[in-house]
mmCIF file of N, CA and C in Angstrom:
data_model
loop_
_atom_site.group_PDB
_atom_site.id
_atom_site.type_symbol
_atom_site.label_atom_id
_atom_site.label_comp_id
_atom_site.label_asym_id
_atom_site.label_seq_id
_atom_site.Cartn_x
_atom_site.Cartn_y
_atom_site.Cartn_z
ATOM 1 N N MET A 225 0.947 -1.204 0.036
ATOM 2 C CA MET A 225 -0.208 0.063 0.173
ATOM 3 C C MET A 225 0.849 1.443 -0.194
ATOM 4 N N THR A 226 0.417 2.562 -0.462
ATOM 5 C CA THR A 226 0.698 3.606 -0.815
ATOM 6 C C THR A 226 0.737 5.068 -0.444
ATOM 7 N N VAL A 227 0.558 5.382 0.132
ATOM 8 C CA VAL A 227 0.221 6.712 0.977
ATOM 9 C C VAL A 227 0.374 7.980 -0.210
ATOM 10 N N THR A 228 -0.545 7.825 -0.561
ATOM 11 C CA THR A 228 -0.337 9.769 -1.958
ATOM 12 C C THR A 228 -0.233 10.823 -1.603
ATOM 13 N N GLU A 229 -1.651 10.791 -0.429
ATOM 14 C CA GLU A 229 -1.531 11.952 0.323
ATOM 15 C C GLU A 229 -1.781 12.076 1.686
ATOM 16 N N TYR A 230 -1.764 13.413 2.563
ATOM 17 C CA TYR A 230 -2.028 13.293 3.799
ATOM 18 C C TYR A 230 -2.219 14.354 4.545
ATOM 19 N N GLY A 231 -2.891 14.493 5.979
ATOM 20 C CA GLY A 231 -3.148 15.523 6.426
ATOM 21 C C GLY A 231 -2.948 15.467 7.890
ATOM 22 N N TYR A 232 -2.693 16.545 8.925
ATOM 23 C CA TYR A 232 -2.485 15.864 10.565
ATOM 24 C C TYR A 232 -2.226 17.632 11.185
ATOM 25 N N ASP A 233 -3.173 16.951 12.537
ATOM 26 C CA ASP A 233 -3.114 17.878 13.248
ATOM 27 C C ASP A 233 -2.697 17.509 14.727
ATOM 28 N N LEU A 234 -3.071 17.915 15.727
ATOM 29 C CA LEU A 234 -2.839 17.513 17.252
ATOM 30 C C LEU A 234 -3.637 16.451 16.993
ATOM 31 N N ASN A 235 -4.894 16.252 16.995
ATOM 32 C CA ASN A 235 -5.779 15.016 17.000
ATOM 33 C C ASN A 235 -5.939 14.557 16.204
ATOM 34 N N TRP A 236 -5.835 14.476 14.590
ATOM 35 C CA TRP A 236 -6.210 13.715 13.668
ATOM 36 C C TRP A 236 -5.313 13.111 12.831
ATOM 37 N N ILE A 237 -5.271 11.842 11.920
ATOM 38 C CA ILE A 237 -4.205 11.848 10.851
ATOM 39 C C ILE A 237 -5.681 11.573 9.809
ATOM 40 N N ILE A 238 -5.134 12.091 8.422
ATOM 41 C CA ILE A 238 -6.269 11.694 7.135
ATOM 42 C C ILE A 238 -5.395 11.154 6.205
ATOM 43 N N ALA A 239 -5.626 9.832 5.533
ATOM 44 C CA ALA A 239 -4.360 9.787 4.467
ATOM 45 C C ALA A 239 -5.467 8.853 3.112
ATOM 46 N N LYS A 240 -4.749 9.287 1.974
ATOM 47 C CA LYS A 240 -5.278 8.630 1.037
ATOM 48 C C LYS A 240 -3.914 7.602 0.278
ATOM 49 N N SER A 241 -4.592 6.504 0.261
ATOM 50 C CA SER A 241 -3.669 5.101 -0.142
ATOM 51 C C SER A 241 -4.416 4.366 -1.684
ATOM 52 N N ALA A 242 -3.237 4.508 -2.125
ATOM 53 C CA ALA A 242 -3.450 3.201 -3.028
ATOM 54 C C ALA A 242 -2.560 2.128 -2.958
ATOM 55 N N LEU A 243 -3.023 1.317 -3.669
ATOM 56 C CA LEU A 243 -1.612 -0.179 -3.773
ATOM 57 C C LEU A 243 -0.539 -0.361 -4.524
ATOM 58 N N SER A 244 -0.657 1.014 -5.407
ATOM 59 C CA SER A 244 0.605 1.433 -6.244
ATOM 60 C C SER A 244 0.508 2.862 -6.734
ATOM 61 N N ARG A 245 1.455 3.220 -6.945
ATOM 62 C CA ARG A 245 1.279 4.540 -7.114
ATOM 63 C C ARG A 245 0.915 5.065 -8.442
ATOM 64 N N GLN A 246 0.838 4.203 -9.771
ATOM 65 C CA GLN A 246 -0.418 4.451 -10.365
ATOM 66 C C GLN A 246 -1.801 3.280 -10.604
ATOM 67 N N GLU A 247 -1.768 2.946 -9.032
ATOM 68 C CA GLU A 247 -3.137 2.787 -8.914
ATOM 69 C C GLU A 247 -4.167 3.631 -9.020
ATOM 70 N N THR A 248 -5.354 3.385 -9.115
ATOM 71 C CA THR A 248 -6.175 4.798 -9.630
ATOM 72 C C THR A 248 -7.513 4.222 -8.850
ATOM 73 N N ASN A 249 -7.345 3.248 -7.844
ATOM 74 C CA ASN A 249 -9.052 3.070 -7.181
ATOM 75 C C ASN A 249 -7.954 3.598 -5.879
ATOM 76 N N PHE A 250 -8.457 4.464 -5.087
ATOM 77 C CA PHE A 250 -7.773 4.941 -3.615
ATOM 78 C C PHE A 250 -8.626 4.696 -2.076
ATOM 79 N N GLN A 251 -8.107 4.224 -0.993
ATOM 80 C CA GLN A 251 -8.858 4.041 -0.181
ATOM 81 C C GLN A 251 -8.366 5.378 0.895
ATOM 82 N N TYR A 252 -9.186 5.932 1.810
ATOM 83 C CA TYR A 252 -9.064 7.222 2.448
ATOM 84 C C TYR A 252 -9.302 6.659 4.031
ATOM 85 N N TRP A 253 -8.168 6.964 5.213
ATOM 86 C CA TRP A 253 -8.403 6.531 6.525
ATOM 87 C C TRP A 253 -8.154 7.737 7.161
ATOM 88 N N ILE A 254 -8.758 7.593 8.574
ATOM 89 C CA ILE A 254 -8.564 8.598 9.792
ATOM 90 C C ILE A 254 -8.432 8.028 10.550
ATOM 91 N N ILE A 255 -7.453 8.402 11.283
ATOM 92 C CA ILE A 255 -6.685 7.607 12.271
ATOM 93 C C ILE A 255 -6.803 9.325 13.724
ATOM 94 N N ASP A 256 -7.536 8.487 14.560
ATOM 95 C CA ASP A 256 -7.755 9.436 16.217
ATOM 96 C C ASP A 256 -6.335 9.362 16.969
ATOM 97 N N LYS A 257 -6.085 10.721 17.019
ATOM 98 C CA LYS A 257 -4.279 10.327 17.761
ATOM 99 C C LYS A 257 -5.012 10.513 19.074
ATOM 100 N N GLY A 258 -6.096 10.826 19.727
ATOM 101 C CA GLY A 258 -6.696 11.243 21.009
ATOM 102 C C GLY A 258 -6.604 10.095 21.900
ATOM 103 N N PHE A 259 -5.347 9.264 22.270
ATOM 104 C CA PHE A 259 -5.252 8.635 22.984
ATOM 105 C C PHE A 259 -3.627 8.404 23.413
ATOM 106 N N LYS A 260 -3.666 7.963 24.710
ATOM 107 C CA LYS A 260 -1.995 7.529 24.773
ATOM 108 C C LYS A 260 -1.905 5.656 25.365
ATOM 109 N N VAL A 261 -0.783 5.424 24.573
ATOM 110 C CA VAL A 261 -0.180 3.780 24.478
ATOM 111 C C VAL A 261 0.693 3.618 25.202
ATOM 112 N N LYS A 262 0.935 2.927 26.007
ATOM 113 C CA LYS A 262 2.260 1.990 26.423
ATOM 114 C C LYS A 262 2.891 0.490 25.302
ATOM 115 N N ILE A 263 3.516 1.044 24.713
ATOM 116 C CA ILE A 263 4.096 0.031 23.826
ATOM 117 C C ILE A 263 4.964 -0.679 24.164
ATOM 118 N N ILE A 264 4.181 -2.242 24.031
ATOM 119 C CA ILE A 264 4.595 -3.250 24.816
ATOM 120 C C ILE A 264 4.911 -4.134 23.746
ATOM 121 N N GLN A 265 6.274 -4.913 23.731
ATOM 122 C CA GLN A 265 7.005 -5.336 22.087
ATOM 123 C C GLN A 265 5.661 -7.038 22.467
ATOM 124 N N ASP A 266 5.209 -7.191 21.129
ATOM 125 C CA ASP A 266 4.619 -8.169 21.329
ATOM 126 C C ASP A 266 3.184 -8.522 22.054
ATOM 127 N N ASN A 267 2.648 -7.537 22.131
ATOM 128 C CA ASN A 267 1.561 -7.665 23.049
ATOM 129 C C ASN A 267 0.305 -7.220 22.037
ATOM 130 N N ASP A 268 -0.566 -8.276 22.121
ATOM 131 C CA ASP A 268 -2.070 -7.854 21.525
ATOM 132 C C ASP A 268 -2.672 -6.981 21.759
ATOM 133 N N SER A 269 -2.686 -6.245 22.814
ATOM 134 C CA SER A 269 -3.755 -5.519 23.331
ATOM 135 C C SER A 269 -3.434 -4.711 23.178
ATOM 136 N N THR A 270 -1.950 -3.977 23.134
ATOM 137 C CA THR A 270 -1.606 -2.644 22.163
ATOM 138 C C THR A 270 -1.526 -2.571 21.005
ATOM 139 N N ILE A 271 -1.211 -3.641 20.017
ATOM 140 C CA ILE A 271 -1.920 -3.460 18.666
ATOM 141 C C ILE A 271 -3.576 -3.440 18.599
ATOM 142 N N ASN A 272 -4.113 -3.691 19.300
ATOM 143 C CA ASN A 272 -5.735 -3.568 19.364
ATOM 144 C C ASN A 272 -5.871 -2.920 19.649
ATOM 145 N N LEU A 273 -5.281 -1.643 20.683
ATOM 146 C CA LEU A 273 -5.773 -0.320 21.073
ATOM 147 C C LEU A 273 -5.579 0.612 19.899
ATOM 148 N N ILE A 274 -4.115 0.445 19.020
ATOM 149 C CA ILE A 274 -3.815 1.065 18.267
ATOM 150 C C ILE A 274 -4.648 1.150 16.834
ATOM 151 N N LYS A 275 -5.402 -0.035 16.515
ATOM 152 C CA LYS A 275 -6.215 -0.654 15.823
ATOM 153 C C LYS A 275 -7.319 -0.226 15.252
ATOM 154 N N SER A 276 -8.222 -0.301 17.047
ATOM 155 C CA SER A 276 -9.317 0.326 16.873
ATOM 156 C C SER A 276 -9.256 1.669 16.704
ATOM 157 N N HIS A 277 -8.438 2.930 16.873
ATOM 158 C CA HIS A 277 -8.224 4.106 16.268
ATOM 159 C C HIS A 277 -8.374 4.285 15.009
ATOM 160 N N VAL A 278 -8.093 3.588 14.308
ATOM 161 C CA VAL A 278 -7.568 3.673 12.814
ATOM 162 C C VAL A 278 -8.855 3.169 11.914
ATOM 163 N N LEU A 279 -9.900 4.538 11.611
ATOM 164 C CA LEU A 279 -10.767 4.464 11.167
ATOM 165 C C LEU A 279 -10.464 4.159 9.588
ATOM 166 N N GLY A 280 -11.401 3.223 8.611
ATOM 167 C CA GLY A 280 -11.217 2.928 7.318
ATOM 168 C C GLY A 280 -10.781 1.650 6.729
ATOM 169 N N PRO A 281 -10.836 1.158 5.753
ATOM 170 C CA PRO A 281 -10.917 2.408 4.840
ATOM 171 C C PRO A 281 -12.325 2.601 4.249
ATOM 172 N N PHE A 282 -12.215 3.624 3.596
ATOM 173 C CA PHE A 282 -13.275 4.565 3.180
ATOM 174 C C PHE A 282 -13.460 4.609 1.847
ATOM 175 N N ASP A 283 -14.352 4.668 0.988
ATOM 176 C CA ASP A 283 -14.274 5.147 -0.237
ATOM 177 C C ASP A 283 -14.393 7.183 0.106
ATOM 178 N N SER A 284 -14.153 7.865 -1.224
ATOM 179 C CA SER A 284 -14.495 9.033 -1.087
ATOM 180 C C SER A 284 -15.487 10.109 -0.456
ATOM 181 N N THR A 285 -16.800 9.219 -0.829
ATOM 182 C CA THR A 285 -17.893 9.950 -0.441
ATOM 183 C C THR A 285 -18.143 9.569 1.293
ATOM 184 N N LYS A 286 -17.499 8.637 1.593
ATOM 185 C CA LYS A 286 -18.087 7.935 3.117
ATOM 186 C C LYS A 286 -16.596 8.860 4.027
ATOM 187 N N PHE A 287 -15.375 9.114 3.444
ATOM 188 C CA PHE A 287 -14.578 9.865 3.837
ATOM 189 C C PHE A 287 -14.940 11.131 4.075
ATOM 190 N N VAL A 288 -15.385 11.551 3.252
ATOM 191 C CA VAL A 288 -15.813 13.355 3.543
ATOM 192 C C VAL A 288 -17.150 13.214 4.123
ATOM 193 N N GLN A 289 -18.242 12.472 4.251
ATOM 194 C CA GLN A 289 -19.218 12.182 5.395
ATOM 195 C C GLN A 289 -18.602 12.216 6.396
ATOM 196 N N ILE A 290 -17.387 11.332 6.924
ATOM 197 C CA ILE A 290 -17.370 11.668 8.187
ATOM 198 C C ILE A 290 -16.571 12.467 8.641
ATOM 199 N N LEU A 291 -15.522 13.049 7.895
ATOM 200 C CA LEU A 291 -14.800 14.110 8.244
ATOM 201 C C LEU A 291 -15.988 15.296 8.664
ATOM 202 N N PHE A 292 -16.627 15.176 7.900
ATOM 203 C CA PHE A 292 -17.857 16.370 8.128
ATOM 204 C C PHE A 292 -18.459 15.873 9.650
ATOM 205 N N ALA A 293 -18.788 14.852 9.939
ATOM 206 C CA ALA A 293 -19.394 14.234 11.312
ATOM 207 C C ALA A 293 -18.417 14.683 12.074
ATOM 208 N N LYS A 294 -17.478 14.421 12.272
ATOM 209 C CA LYS A 294 -16.526 14.569 13.197
ATOM 210 C C LYS A 294 -15.833 15.729 13.486
ATOM 211 N N ASP A 295 -16.303 17.228 12.462
ATOM 212 C CA ASP A 295 -15.880 18.187 12.423
ATOM 213 C C ASP A 295 -14.227 18.240 12.251
ATOM 214 N N ILE A 296 -13.954 17.463 11.392
ATOM 215 C CA ILE A 296 -12.381 17.070 11.160
ATOM 216 C C ILE A 296 -12.301 18.454 9.634
ATOM 217 N N LYS A 297 -11.418 19.316 9.952
ATOM 218 C CA LYS A 297 -11.050 20.226 8.560
ATOM 219 C C LYS A 297 -9.551 20.405 8.371
ATOM 220 N N LEU A 298 -9.261 19.330 8.588
ATOM 221 C CA LEU A 298 -8.038 18.911 7.470
ATOM 222 C C LEU A 298 -8.177 18.462 5.965
ATOM 223 N N LYS A 299 -7.678 19.088 4.904
ATOM 224 C CA LYS A 299 -7.424 18.806 4.191
ATOM 225 C C LYS A 299 -5.632 17.836 3.514
ATOM 226 N N LEU A 300 -6.287 16.861 2.280
ATOM 227 C CA LEU A 300 -5.143 16.416 2.288
ATOM 228 C C LEU A 300 -4.309 17.079 1.899
ATOM 229 N N LYS A 301 -2.885 16.401 1.441
ATOM 230 C CA LYS A 301 -1.756 17.267 0.621
ATOM 231 C C LYS A 301 -1.061 16.044 -0.276
ATOM 232 N N LYS A 302 -0.684 16.057 -1.090
ATOM 233 C CA LYS A 302 -0.044 15.180 -2.036
ATOM 234 C C LYS A 302 1.425 15.021 -1.498
ATOM 235 N N ILE A 303 1.680 13.512 -1.713
ATOM 236 C CA ILE A 303 3.093 13.595 -0.953
ATOM 237 C C ILE A 303 3.455 13.508 -2.855
ATOM 238 N N GLN A 304 4.729 14.368 -2.604
ATOM 239 C CA GLN A 304 5.887 14.814 -3.641
ATOM 240 C C GLN A 304 6.775 13.424 -3.990
ATOM 241 N N SER A 305 6.624 12.674 -4.991
ATOM 242 C CA SER A 305 7.688 11.573 -5.440
ATOM 243 C C SER A 305 8.701 12.547 -5.761
ATOM 244 N N LYS A 306 9.870 11.223 -5.570
ATOM 245 C CA LYS A 306 11.293 11.645 -6.109
ATOM 246 C C LYS A 306 11.416 11.116 -7.472
#
């Protein structure tokens, strides 16, 4: 998976991804940063806690609806390829 665009602030990360840079079928993600976790190596509860704050994948319509519903005012910014 390749992240092609992203945005972030103190509370949220948003991202647009594709299976490759040439892909035109995109998925959208929202990550809630409003939690703290103590990282313990090989601990399933830590992984599950992190996963519980990752929303997606969404299509573009559902992504915009959730941004609006959660009052997330971030904009996606393209990642420049080298």
